[in-house]
Amino acid sequence: MKTTIYDVAKTAGVSVSTVSKVLNNTGSIGEKTKLKILDTIRKLEYQPNVVASARKRLQTIGFMMPSIANPFMAEIARVIEDYGRQHGFSLIICSTDNDPEREKEYISILREKYIDGIIIGTGLLNDKSIKKIIESNIPVVMLARDVPSLAVDAVFVDDFLGGFQAASYLIELGHEKIAMITEDLKISPARKRVEGYRKALEEAGIKYDEKLVIQNNVTYNDGMLASEQLLKVPSPPTAIFASTEALAIGAIKRVRELGLRLPEDISIVGFDNTMFGQMFDPQITTIAQPIYDMGQKVMELLIEEINEPKKVKQRIVMTPELVVGGTTAKKK
Amino acid sequence: MKTTIYDVAKTAGVSVSTVSKVLNNTGSIGEKTKLKILDTIRKLEYQPNVVASARKRLQTIGFMMPSIANPFMAEIARVIEDYGRQHGFSLIICSTDNDPEREKEYISILREKYIDGIIIGTGLLNDKSIKKIIESNIPVVMLARDVPSLAVDAVFVDDFLGGFQAASYLIELGHEKIAMITEDLKISPARKRVEGYRKALEEAGIKYDEKLVIQNNVTYNDGMLASEQLLKVPSPPTAIFASTEALAIGAIKRVRELGLRLPEDISIVGFDNTMFGQMFDPQITTIAQPIYDMGQKVMELLIEEINEPKKVKQRIVMTPELVVGGTTAKKK
DNA sequence: ATGAAAGCGCTAACAA
DNA sequence: TTGTTAGCGCTTTCAT
């Protein structure tokens, strides 16, 4: 049988409430009593049961995202986990594959389990579900996703600027025919990145060409296919901006298979800057999200919100940064 | 205020125990009462509070590993999460960096939180801590790690065989001077891989040379340094077996920077076969761990153990498999 | 088939 | 400073 607070109380010859006070550092207790209790706790190897006290929450938060197998999410999960642990929180992972059904299921599970807060980094989640969480008074922070219509804390990079930076850099290198491979445009970050890309083109006097934007890609295999589609035409683009790292890598592989030289014949820019992109050979030129800062900030907001719910919510927009690797070069 | 079982009972005009029975499908209830209760539950949007019932556990398991940012662990976490969810379990991640202090801390946290079970995929964990968990009757399954001295369920690949396969393949290709880059040999999988590598060499009549085994490497940067150390000598090896994918990638990068051609001048074999290795260009020749099967099996064992603790424990050894990519070639 | 009531392990308000 | 006791939301005997 597991040791309970009653066992400790009995062995130490005091009442449970006294033990409880020692445990939680509340009320006032005599020095000797405290020492004696602490001692019996050690002797009995007593471990308080966090679950039992219904009013206390579980010191656990949920992290909803497309998939923990996605390097960007895994890396940010690591940051969130660390920061959380330092403040006494555990992390439950919830991979949704952007499936609304799965999202609803997870929200329901998290509510049942009396989670203290939720980080939402998943894509298609319809606003209704989010509203429900907020209404049920569970602290929420959005990660890498903006929901302008909702009063909710959020941390994300300026995706528009990221898209703008990527295209601008390619334009600077002399490229004029610049294609884009992107995820589903219903996902807000992807859409913003395309908008930024478009803006950069137009400012440079290059006409935006819908045919050069290949949509609805997710895996690196999609990146390969999209890249093939773009390149196997007369007068293909000389540069590609891929809205994720996986897509960039897929594109690169196909480029090479087609016998084109990288970066001499074609330049490629990615997004995220995870270990994947950094370890790739050559390192991928990419628009970096500040993973560490984002993870840190998102937990900071969530913990604040857990400790004392605020009326005024914050939306924190971070700046993406161009990291030049070896996948881009001046246009010949 | 959150809806409780009492609200449901009152609204439906029955007692809480009746509602409880409906909720858990226990006892016998009249068809109409059942329907009425189910109906009010829906109307009130009642969500049972899993936490409240102290005898029920939380339907949550903990996954201890070096880091969720490690692709192998992230991919296997995804499998575990999925399988767990299908059986009603949530997953808490615990990244330890193989630090014994952190491991102890996490074990304590998991116990407090009344976790139902723990998967241990972390490295240096001293046997004492594991023993403690087992003694406290928390179901445990070891992942990718063998502890011969302990009666505990475990799932892992035959690391010895993996090392043997890697070296054998390189020998088959005509290589004779084969180096190895590996993690800390105190970590059992790494040690086993070296033993297998050694065995293959010796069987082929090649003398095992300690100087060709560079130890204590973790990051891909370590892989770069080790590879440089190996290659910047007179008559360097013509093949390298790296005990993880990150090390292999580091080695590859350095090889190229040194102006050597891959795989013409030097062959490299990795371990794991994660998306990292598959997406790399060229795809890395590697010893694949059956990630999907391992994740599935580990959860299967854990759930069995949670449902009814068994006297007899199982150790399931899976077979690694050589996956030939583009980083290996016949010796010139 | 249904309900009353006793726990589960802990916290917090209130007494002493 | 310490102890008594009433909950927290739910499950589970044991009656009815």
XYZ file of C-alpha atoms (C1' of nucleotides) in Angstrom:
696
model
C 0.000 0.000 0.000
C 1.241 3.416 -0.769
C 2.174 5.695 2.102
C -0.414 8.413 2.702
C -0.377 11.616 4.624
C -2.168 9.757 7.415
C 0.689 7.315 7.810
C 3.085 10.189 8.121
C 0.869 11.946 10.648
C 0.463 8.845 12.768
C 4.148 7.954 12.747
C 5.173 11.503 13.534
C 2.511 11.751 16.204
C 0.806 14.795 14.740
C -2.332 15.531 12.744
C -2.695 15.375 9.009
C -3.256 19.074 8.703
C 0.051 19.769 10.349
C 1.739 17.509 7.870
C -0.145 19.180 5.075
C 1.044 22.572 6.275
C 4.628 21.452 6.281
C 4.188 20.020 2.828
C 2.806 23.238 1.421
C 4.662 25.736 3.552
C 1.430 27.277 4.740
C 0.356 28.382 8.196
C 2.944 28.368 10.928
C 4.583 25.323 12.455
C 7.014 24.796 15.285
C 10.563 24.193 14.242
C 10.876 20.819 15.990
C 7.558 19.543 14.717
C 8.556 20.530 11.245
C 11.860 18.725 11.520
C 10.235 15.623 12.926
C 7.677 15.558 10.141
C 10.269 16.144 7.455
C 12.214 13.315 8.957
C 9.356 10.813 8.951
C 8.545 11.823 5.411
C 12.025 10.843 4.427
C 11.957 7.637 6.434
C 8.649 6.515 5.025
C 9.645 7.664 1.535
C 6.357 9.442 1.423
C 5.358 10.957 -1.893
C 2.336 13.233 -1.859
C -0.385 12.291 -4.270
C -0.912 15.347 -6.405
C -4.030 13.848 -7.848
C -5.950 13.490 -4.647
C -6.553 17.087 -3.940
C -9.293 17.965 -6.329
C -8.842 21.662 -6.071
C -5.220 21.574 -6.949
C -4.647 20.992 -10.610
C -2.220 18.468 -11.950
C 0.633 20.802 -12.742
C 0.442 19.514 -16.244
C -0.059 21.232 -19.542
C -1.026 19.938 -22.959
C 0.766 20.771 -26.179
C -1.319 20.344 -29.301
C 0.534 20.300 -32.601
C 0.437 18.556 -35.973
C 3.006 15.939 -35.001
C 5.776 15.493 -32.490
C 7.701 13.755 -35.275
C 7.944 17.119 -37.013
C 11.400 18.501 -36.117
C 10.222 22.054 -35.587
C 7.598 20.880 -33.123
C 9.945 18.444 -31.432
C 12.541 21.127 -30.891
C 10.074 23.608 -29.536
C 8.540 20.891 -27.352
C 11.945 20.404 -25.810
C 12.168 24.074 -24.908
C 8.644 24.104 -23.522
C 9.286 20.958 -21.530
C 12.435 22.380 -19.958
C 10.954 25.699 -19.050
C 7.860 23.961 -17.744
C 9.798 21.545 -15.582
C 11.680 24.391 -13.982
C 8.330 25.728 -12.911
C 6.856 22.411 -11.850
C 4.852 21.539 -14.938
C 4.781 18.367 -16.985
C 4.037 18.236 -20.689
C 1.499 16.040 -22.428
C 1.937 15.822 -26.175
C -1.021 15.787 -28.543
C -0.305 15.134 -32.206
C -3.335 15.994 -34.282
C -2.159 15.715 -37.887
C -4.257 18.849 -38.277
C -7.311 16.628 -38.187
C -10.287 18.497 -36.646
C -11.702 15.274 -35.250
C -8.488 14.468 -33.486
C -8.294 18.025 -32.226
C -11.723 17.788 -30.658
C -10.853 14.454 -29.130
C -7.704 15.797 -27.558
C -9.399 18.879 -26.190
C -11.943 16.679 -24.534
C -9.261 14.451 -23.052
C -7.280 17.396 -21.763
C -10.329 18.883 -20.102
C -11.223 15.617 -18.416
C -7.753 15.283 -17.061
C -7.871 18.627 -15.386
C -4.937 19.961 -17.286
C -3.765 23.375 -16.099
C -3.296 24.891 -19.500
C -3.022 24.242 -23.205
C -0.623 25.353 -25.894
C -2.183 25.226 -29.314
C 0.216 24.870 -32.190
C -2.070 22.899 -34.417
C -3.274 24.113 -37.719
C -6.817 23.794 -38.855
C -8.433 23.873 -35.475
C -11.693 25.613 -36.086
C -12.299 28.642 -33.983
C -15.269 27.076 -32.263
C -13.144 24.546 -30.432
C -10.763 27.225 -29.286
C -13.633 29.337 -28.088
C -14.888 26.441 -26.053
C -11.610 25.992 -24.296
C -11.426 29.650 -23.508
C -14.962 29.670 -22.216
C -14.257 26.765 -19.925
C -11.601 28.923 -18.311
C -8.632 26.806 -19.227
C -5.627 29.011 -19.874
C -4.568 28.871 -23.500
C -1.714 30.233 -25.539
C -1.522 29.943 -29.299
C 1.830 29.013 -30.775
C 2.958 29.854 -34.283
C -0.583 30.679 -35.168
C -2.519 33.890 -35.149
C -6.241 34.146 -34.515
C -7.007 37.825 -34.916
C -10.655 37.353 -34.080
C -10.043 35.892 -30.636
C -8.915 37.419 -27.380
C -6.180 34.958 -26.596
C -2.475 35.003 -25.819
C -0.322 34.112 -28.797
C 3.303 33.802 -29.803
C 4.309 33.593 -33.438
C 6.748 34.902 -35.989
C 5.820 37.455 -38.527
C 5.136 35.022 -41.331
C 4.389 37.762 -43.787
C 7.792 39.266 -43.130
C 9.369 35.813 -43.418
C 7.896 35.299 -46.854
C 8.936 38.792 -47.795
C 12.502 38.211 -46.635
C 12.819 34.951 -48.531
C 11.612 36.383 -51.810
C 13.551 39.618 -51.354
C 16.770 37.736 -50.848
C 16.236 35.719 -53.992
C 15.431 38.871 -55.912
C 18.581 40.447 -54.561
C 20.516 37.509 -55.968
C 19.169 38.386 -59.365
C 16.384 35.844 -59.650
C 13.230 36.882 -61.404
C 11.298 33.718 -61.919
C 10.762 32.604 -58.344
C 8.405 29.746 -57.528
C 6.908 28.754 -54.224
C 5.995 25.403 -52.705
C 3.630 25.675 -49.795
C 1.296 23.868 -47.456
C -2.439 24.217 -47.419
C -3.287 27.912 -47.624
C -6.094 27.446 -45.142
C -3.359 27.232 -42.544
C -2.724 30.800 -41.606
C 1.090 30.838 -41.363
C 1.384 29.353 -44.852
C -0.986 31.905 -46.261
C 0.890 34.781 -44.684
C 4.159 33.511 -46.082
C 2.712 33.480 -49.568
C 1.403 36.989 -49.091
C 4.822 38.211 -48.047
C 6.412 36.490 -51.019
C 3.913 38.107 -53.326
C 4.466 41.522 -51.845
C 8.216 41.270 -52.357
C 7.757 40.275 -55.983
C 5.374 43.087 -56.678
C 7.576 45.673 -55.028
C 10.367 44.529 -57.303
C 8.111 44.896 -60.288
C 7.779 41.164 -60.858
C 4.336 39.964 -61.708
C 2.855 37.418 -59.304
C 2.174 34.231 -61.209
C -0.315 31.859 -59.629
C 1.043 28.936 -61.596
C 4.339 29.215 -59.812
C 2.734 28.617 -56.413
C 2.226 24.923 -55.793
C -0.144 24.340 -52.882
C -1.226 21.652 -50.455
C 2.119 20.038 -49.820
C 3.104 18.501 -46.534
C 5.773 15.822 -46.722
C 9.175 16.002 -48.274
C 7.875 13.665 -50.903
C 5.333 16.333 -51.808
C 8.273 18.684 -52.090
C 9.896 16.373 -54.608
C 6.773 16.151 -56.731
C 6.106 19.877 -56.617
C 9.651 20.648 -57.561
C 9.478 18.283 -60.500
C 6.253 19.887 -61.646
C 7.900 23.279 -61.537
C 11.087 22.335 -63.293
C 9.892 20.076 -66.075
C 8.574 22.868 -68.230
C 10.102 25.158 -70.790
C 11.922 28.044 -69.097
C 11.510 26.889 -65.512
C 12.049 29.114 -62.449
C 15.601 29.663 -61.230
C 14.635 29.827 -57.581
C 12.178 28.147 -55.238
C 10.940 29.262 -51.858
C 9.576 26.338 -49.847
C 7.387 27.195 -46.869
C 8.831 24.452 -44.643
C 12.132 22.700 -44.291
C 10.789 19.307 -45.301
C 9.458 20.737 -48.535
C 12.788 22.434 -49.191
C 14.674 19.194 -48.733
C 12.313 17.330 -51.030
C 12.736 20.029 -53.635
C 16.510 19.858 -53.347
C 16.570 16.107 -53.805
C 14.510 16.308 -56.944
C 16.577 19.119 -58.343
C 19.663 16.989 -58.045
C 17.978 13.927 -59.465
C 17.010 15.961 -62.483
C 20.672 16.638 -63.009
C 20.525 20.290 -62.069
C 23.258 21.768 -59.949
C 22.494 23.359 -56.627
C 22.925 26.260 -56.092
C 24.422 27.070 -59.513
C 21.366 26.205 -61.575
C 18.692 26.743 -58.995
C 18.448 28.373 -55.591
C 16.243 27.127 -52.790
C 15.124 28.803 -49.577
C 13.325 27.025 -46.738
C 11.649 28.013 -43.473
C 12.101 27.140 -39.775
C 15.817 26.454 -39.349
C 15.657 23.225 -37.373
C 18.490 20.770 -36.913
C 17.266 19.162 -40.117
C 18.122 22.196 -42.152
C 21.338 22.884 -40.300
C 22.638 19.361 -40.649
C 21.681 19.036 -44.260
C 24.536 19.203 -46.716
C 24.764 21.946 -47.739
C 23.111 23.758 -44.902
C 19.809 25.104 -46.142
C 19.323 28.800 -46.685
C 16.283 29.428 -44.611
C 14.057 31.837 -42.753
C 14.728 31.029 -39.119
C 12.067 31.017 -36.450
C 13.518 31.819 -33.024
C 12.614 28.430 -31.606
C 14.149 28.938 -28.212
C 12.615 32.331 -27.595
C 9.241 31.228 -28.857
C 9.106 28.176 -26.614
C 10.259 30.138 -23.616
C 7.784 32.941 -24.190
C 4.831 30.692 -24.801
C 5.353 28.920 -21.481
C 5.937 32.201 -19.718
C 2.599 33.500 -20.894
C 0.846 30.257 -20.068
C 2.220 30.107 -16.549
C 1.281 33.721 -15.945
C -2.188 32.963 -17.161
C -2.429 29.909 -14.927
C -1.324 31.800 -11.860
C -3.652 34.686 -12.397
C -5.884 34.893 -15.422
C -5.595 38.278 -17.035
C -8.237 40.305 -18.747
C -5.851 41.712 -21.307
C -4.264 39.170 -23.603
C -0.960 39.546 -25.388
C -0.010 38.755 -28.927
C 3.718 38.521 -29.269
C 5.102 38.711 -32.782
C 8.720 37.706 -33.215
C 10.981 38.533 -36.082
C 12.138 35.783 -38.414
C 15.675 35.957 -39.680
C 17.348 35.011 -42.923
C 20.051 32.398 -42.426
C 22.190 32.019 -45.499
C 23.346 28.488 -46.178
C 24.629 26.807 -49.267
C 21.449 26.312 -51.254
C 21.301 29.788 -52.785
C 23.517 31.634 -55.241
C 23.498 34.575 -57.628
C 21.572 33.973 -60.766
C 23.867 33.065 -63.627
C -18.523 26.447 -12.306
C -17.833 23.177 -13.949
C -20.656 20.680 -14.273
C -20.324 17.795 -11.849
C -21.929 14.437 -11.605
C -24.280 15.921 -9.017
C -25.606 18.437 -11.487
C -26.338 15.672 -13.905
C -28.028 13.590 -11.218
C -30.191 16.450 -10.070
C -31.231 17.496 -13.552
C -32.010 13.934 -14.550
C -33.814 13.314 -11.304
C -31.713 10.337 -10.262
C -28.897 9.660 -7.815
C -25.237 10.160 -8.454
C -24.501 6.493 -8.215
C -26.896 5.779 -11.033
C -25.164 8.342 -13.180
C -21.840 6.868 -12.214
C -23.022 3.448 -13.289
C -24.095 4.719 -16.658
C -20.762 6.466 -17.050
C -18.801 3.332 -16.335
C -21.126 0.735 -17.731
C -21.306 -1.074 -14.416
C -24.229 -2.570 -12.550
C -27.570 -2.727 -14.279
C -29.679 0.242 -15.240
C -33.099 0.585 -16.817
C -33.081 1.467 -20.465
C -35.114 4.646 -20.079
C -33.114 5.900 -17.111
C -29.979 5.305 -19.061
C -31.263 7.228 -22.036
C -32.434 10.098 -19.890
C -29.096 10.327 -18.159
C -27.166 10.131 -21.395
C -29.354 12.888 -22.676
C -28.773 15.231 -19.758
C -25.078 14.553 -19.979
C -25.152 15.782 -23.523
C -27.300 18.783 -22.708
C -25.155 19.864 -19.802
C -21.979 19.120 -21.743
C -20.838 17.199 -18.736
C -17.250 16.008 -18.742
C -16.276 13.579 -16.005
C -13.295 14.633 -13.957
C -10.822 11.812 -14.250
C -8.729 13.274 -11.491
C -11.331 13.211 -8.776
C -11.582 9.518 -8.373
C -8.517 8.711 -6.396
C -8.617 5.036 -7.059
C -8.628 5.400 -10.761
C -5.281 6.353 -12.194
C -4.850 9.152 -14.622
C -4.698 7.122 -17.784
C -1.376 8.723 -18.429
C 2.051 7.290 -18.995
C 5.492 8.834 -18.875
C 8.148 8.447 -21.543
C 11.696 9.013 -20.333
C 14.339 9.507 -22.997
C 17.472 11.556 -23.656
C 15.637 14.239 -25.608
C 12.435 14.651 -27.539
C 14.445 16.763 -29.974
C 16.293 13.599 -31.008
C 14.573 12.394 -34.201
C 14.634 8.729 -33.259
C 12.931 9.467 -29.960
C 10.487 11.904 -31.532
C 9.428 9.365 -34.126
C 8.998 6.602 -31.618
C 7.143 8.986 -29.299
C 4.688 9.569 -32.100
C 4.015 5.851 -32.424
C 3.670 5.435 -28.677
C 1.355 8.412 -28.453
C -0.912 7.077 -31.186
C -1.135 3.598 -29.829
C -1.666 4.970 -26.348
C -4.438 7.300 -27.387
C -6.289 4.462 -29.042
C -6.287 2.786 -25.660
C -7.147 5.855 -23.650
C -3.702 6.904 -22.485
C -1.950 10.245 -22.679
C 1.785 10.684 -22.951
C 4.007 12.846 -20.783
C 7.465 13.458 -22.174
C 10.545 13.496 -19.976
C 13.817 14.544 -21.602
C 16.711 13.671 -19.339
C 19.830 14.354 -21.409
C 20.991 11.129 -19.795
C 21.594 13.097 -16.620
C 21.075 10.884 -13.536
C 19.887 13.850 -11.496
C 17.260 14.703 -14.029
C 16.241 11.083 -14.207
C 15.681 10.922 -10.485
C 13.738 14.143 -10.576
C 11.449 12.891 -13.301
C 10.820 9.582 -11.604
C 9.762 11.403 -8.502
C 7.457 13.676 -10.475
C 5.887 10.782 -12.315
C 5.237 8.909 -9.088
C 3.622 11.916 -7.465
C 1.382 12.390 -10.413
C 0.012 8.920 -10.164
C 1.137 7.981 -13.607
C -0.070 4.552 -14.730
C 3.175 3.421 -16.235
C 6.600 4.456 -17.429
C 8.598 3.776 -20.558
C 12.290 4.122 -19.973
C 14.360 4.907 -23.021
C 16.986 6.917 -21.246
C 20.578 5.935 -21.104
C 22.649 6.099 -17.999
C 19.848 5.612 -15.524
C 21.443 3.707 -12.724
C 19.827 0.458 -11.866
C 18.877 1.627 -8.407
C 16.352 4.109 -9.710
C 14.782 1.503 -11.922
C 14.582 -0.895 -9.044
C 12.757 1.698 -7.026
C 10.143 2.185 -9.660
C 9.604 -1.505 -9.965
C 9.336 -1.906 -6.226
C 6.743 0.807 -6.012
C 4.614 -1.288 -8.331
C 4.528 1.126 -11.214
C 4.474 -0.796 -14.484
C 7.657 -0.217 -16.458
C 8.914 -1.183 -19.888
C 12.443 -0.530 -21.056
C 12.868 0.779 -24.572
C 15.977 0.347 -26.681
C 17.883 -0.637 -23.606
C 18.622 -3.964 -22.052
C 19.065 -4.538 -18.332
C 19.929 -8.199 -18.049
C 20.107 -8.063 -14.268
C 16.536 -6.889 -13.815
C 13.193 -8.639 -14.144
C 11.512 -6.080 -16.322
C 9.749 -5.946 -19.671
C 11.936 -4.632 -22.454
C 11.876 -3.967 -26.179
C 15.053 -3.342 -28.109
C 16.911 -4.235 -31.266
C 19.783 -6.613 -31.315
C 22.475 -3.971 -31.205
C 25.238 -6.511 -31.433
C 23.754 -7.833 -34.636
C 23.343 -4.281 -35.907
C 26.998 -3.547 -35.393
C 27.855 -6.847 -36.978
C 25.693 -6.132 -40.017
C 27.188 -2.702 -40.541
C 30.758 -3.902 -40.429
C 29.998 -7.020 -42.463
C 28.465 -4.980 -45.223
C 31.477 -2.719 -45.391
C 33.775 -5.733 -45.452
C 31.684 -7.198 -48.236
C 32.276 -4.025 -50.201
C 35.971 -4.673 -49.936
C 36.860 -2.306 -47.118
C 39.510 -3.391 -44.688
C 40.339 -0.333 -42.697
C 36.984 0.401 -41.079
C 36.669 3.006 -38.343
C 33.876 3.577 -35.894
C 32.450 6.704 -34.296
C 30.352 5.996 -31.251
C 28.639 7.407 -28.196
C 29.696 6.796 -24.644
C 30.378 3.084 -24.238
C 28.772 3.123 -20.819
C 25.491 3.278 -22.699
C 24.666 -0.309 -23.377
C 23.363 -0.090 -26.962
C 26.505 1.718 -28.066
C 28.731 -0.853 -26.421
C 26.872 -3.717 -28.048
C 27.204 -2.098 -31.449
C 30.934 -1.842 -31.030
C 31.115 -5.471 -29.970
C 29.228 -6.543 -33.068
C 31.476 -4.434 -35.245
C 34.510 -5.992 -33.650
C 33.191 -9.500 -34.083
C 32.591 -8.935 -37.792
C 36.109 -7.643 -38.254
C 37.653 -10.541 -36.442
C 35.627 -13.097 -38.314
C 36.933 -11.576 -41.505
C 40.460 -11.809 -40.221
C 40.831 -8.080 -39.716
C 42.541 -7.051 -36.562
C 40.484 -4.850 -34.245
C 42.253 -1.549 -33.820
C 41.306 0.493 -30.784
C 42.600 3.689 -32.350
C 39.967 3.450 -35.035
C 37.124 3.624 -32.505
C 36.422 7.206 -31.499
C 34.287 7.349 -28.375
C 32.073 9.723 -26.410
C 30.412 11.485 -29.285
C 26.875 12.781 -29.176
C 26.103 15.642 -31.521
C 26.646 15.846 -35.220
C 29.358 18.330 -34.496
C 31.135 15.590 -32.563
C 30.734 13.477 -35.675
C 32.520 16.120 -37.710
C 35.426 16.313 -35.295
C 35.779 12.558 -34.976
C 35.703 12.118 -38.703
C 38.413 14.729 -39.129
C 40.532 13.031 -36.503
C 40.184 9.754 -38.364
C 40.902 11.077 -41.810
C 43.753 13.508 -41.227
C 46.381 10.835 -40.820
C 48.554 8.899 -43.222
C 46.626 5.989 -44.740
C 43.227 6.793 -43.248
C 40.300 4.340 -43.129
C 38.171 3.930 -46.242
C 34.961 3.356 -44.325
C 33.318 4.656 -41.169
C 30.499 3.125 -39.145
C 28.759 5.752 -37.012
C 26.607 4.476 -34.173
C 23.876 7.078 -34.684
C 22.479 9.023 -37.575
C 23.576 12.396 -36.248
C 27.152 11.173 -36.020
C 26.957 9.790 -39.542
C 25.744 13.093 -40.904
C 28.490 14.978 -39.123
C 31.047 12.583 -40.506
C 29.691 13.008 -44.020
C 29.834 16.767 -43.841
C 33.443 16.725 -42.761
C 34.385 14.211 -45.393
C 33.083 16.524 -48.057
C 34.703 19.574 -46.558
C 38.005 17.752 -46.669
C 37.515 17.395 -50.389
C 36.921 13.666 -50.319
C 34.214 12.190 -52.483
C 31.365 10.233 -50.974
C 30.942 7.337 -51.513
C 33.833 6.943 -53.955
C 36.620 7.795 -51.536
C 34.941 6.836 -48.325
C 31.879 4.874 -47.275
C 29.750 5.712 -44.279
C 27.101 3.658 -42.477
C 24.786 5.030 -39.803
C 22.228 3.640 -37.377
C 18.490 4.195 -36.714
C 16.965 5.092 -40.082
C 14.907 8.100 -39.074
C 13.475 10.671 -41.444
C 16.785 12.489 -41.013
C 18.690 9.721 -42.669
C 16.062 9.117 -45.292
C 15.764 12.729 -46.284
C 19.469 13.340 -46.356
C 21.017 13.579 -49.779
C 22.109 10.979 -50.549
C 20.010 8.791 -48.344
C 22.228 7.352 -45.648
C 23.157 3.690 -45.696
C 22.068 2.669 -42.261
C 21.104 -0.052 -39.841
C 17.384 0.452 -39.413
C 15.593 0.035 -36.124
C 11.955 -0.977 -36.648
C 10.615 2.194 -35.076
C 6.972 1.470 -35.685
C 7.065 -2.071 -34.356
C 9.125 -1.085 -31.368
C 6.796 1.714 -30.353
C 3.749 -0.454 -30.826
C 5.183 -3.329 -28.866
C 6.426 -1.255 -26.000
C 2.978 0.220 -25.446
C 1.359 -3.165 -25.841
C 3.514 -4.573 -23.058
C 2.969 -1.561 -20.858
C -0.791 -1.654 -21.212
C -0.852 -5.362 -20.473
C 1.216 -4.744 -17.413
C -1.082 -1.932 -16.304
C -4.185 -4.040 -16.705
C -2.810 -7.016 -14.886
C 0.722 -7.078 -13.590
C 2.453 -10.265 -14.632
C 4.984 -12.283 -12.738
C 6.862 -13.281 -15.853
C 8.435 -10.413 -17.756
C 9.244 -10.390 -21.439
C 12.313 -9.185 -23.227
C 11.590 -8.678 -26.877
C 14.559 -8.433 -29.163
C 13.897 -7.144 -32.658
C 16.057 -7.536 -35.686
C 17.769 -4.507 -37.182
C 17.982 -4.316 -40.921
C 20.546 -2.957 -43.330
C 19.119 -0.240 -45.540
C 21.423 0.564 -48.410
C 21.497 4.224 -49.368
C 23.980 6.278 -51.299
C 26.747 6.726 -48.765
C 28.494 3.422 -49.370
C 30.338 1.950 -52.344
C 32.815 -0.762 -53.254
C 36.330 0.011 -52.237
C 38.344 1.321 -55.159
C -33.094 -1.311 -10.896
C -31.991 2.369 -7.859
C -30.120 5.046 -3.975
C -27.631 6.198 0.565
C -23.439 6.564 2.338
C -18.689 5.455 3.132
C -14.451 6.166 1.480
C -10.079 7.838 -1.817
C -5.822 11.338 -0.114
C -5.541 15.827 0.448
C -6.465 20.985 1.631
C -8.367 24.738 4.128
C -11.527 26.917 7.255
C -12.247 27.018 11.783
C -11.484 25.782 16.700
C -8.823 25.040 20.444
C 1.111 26.323 17.050
C -1.733 22.409 16.411
C -5.885 19.603 15.559
C -10.829 18.715 13.910
C -13.568 18.427 10.251
C -15.949 19.491 6.139
C -15.517 19.223 1.624
C -13.351 18.144 -3.587
C -15.906 14.769 -7.523
C -16.224 10.303 -8.083
C -16.681 5.032 -7.296
C -18.360 1.296 -4.835
C -20.362 -1.547 -1.469
C -24.627 -2.532 0.615
C -29.341 -1.790 1.293
C -33.792 -1.154 -0.506
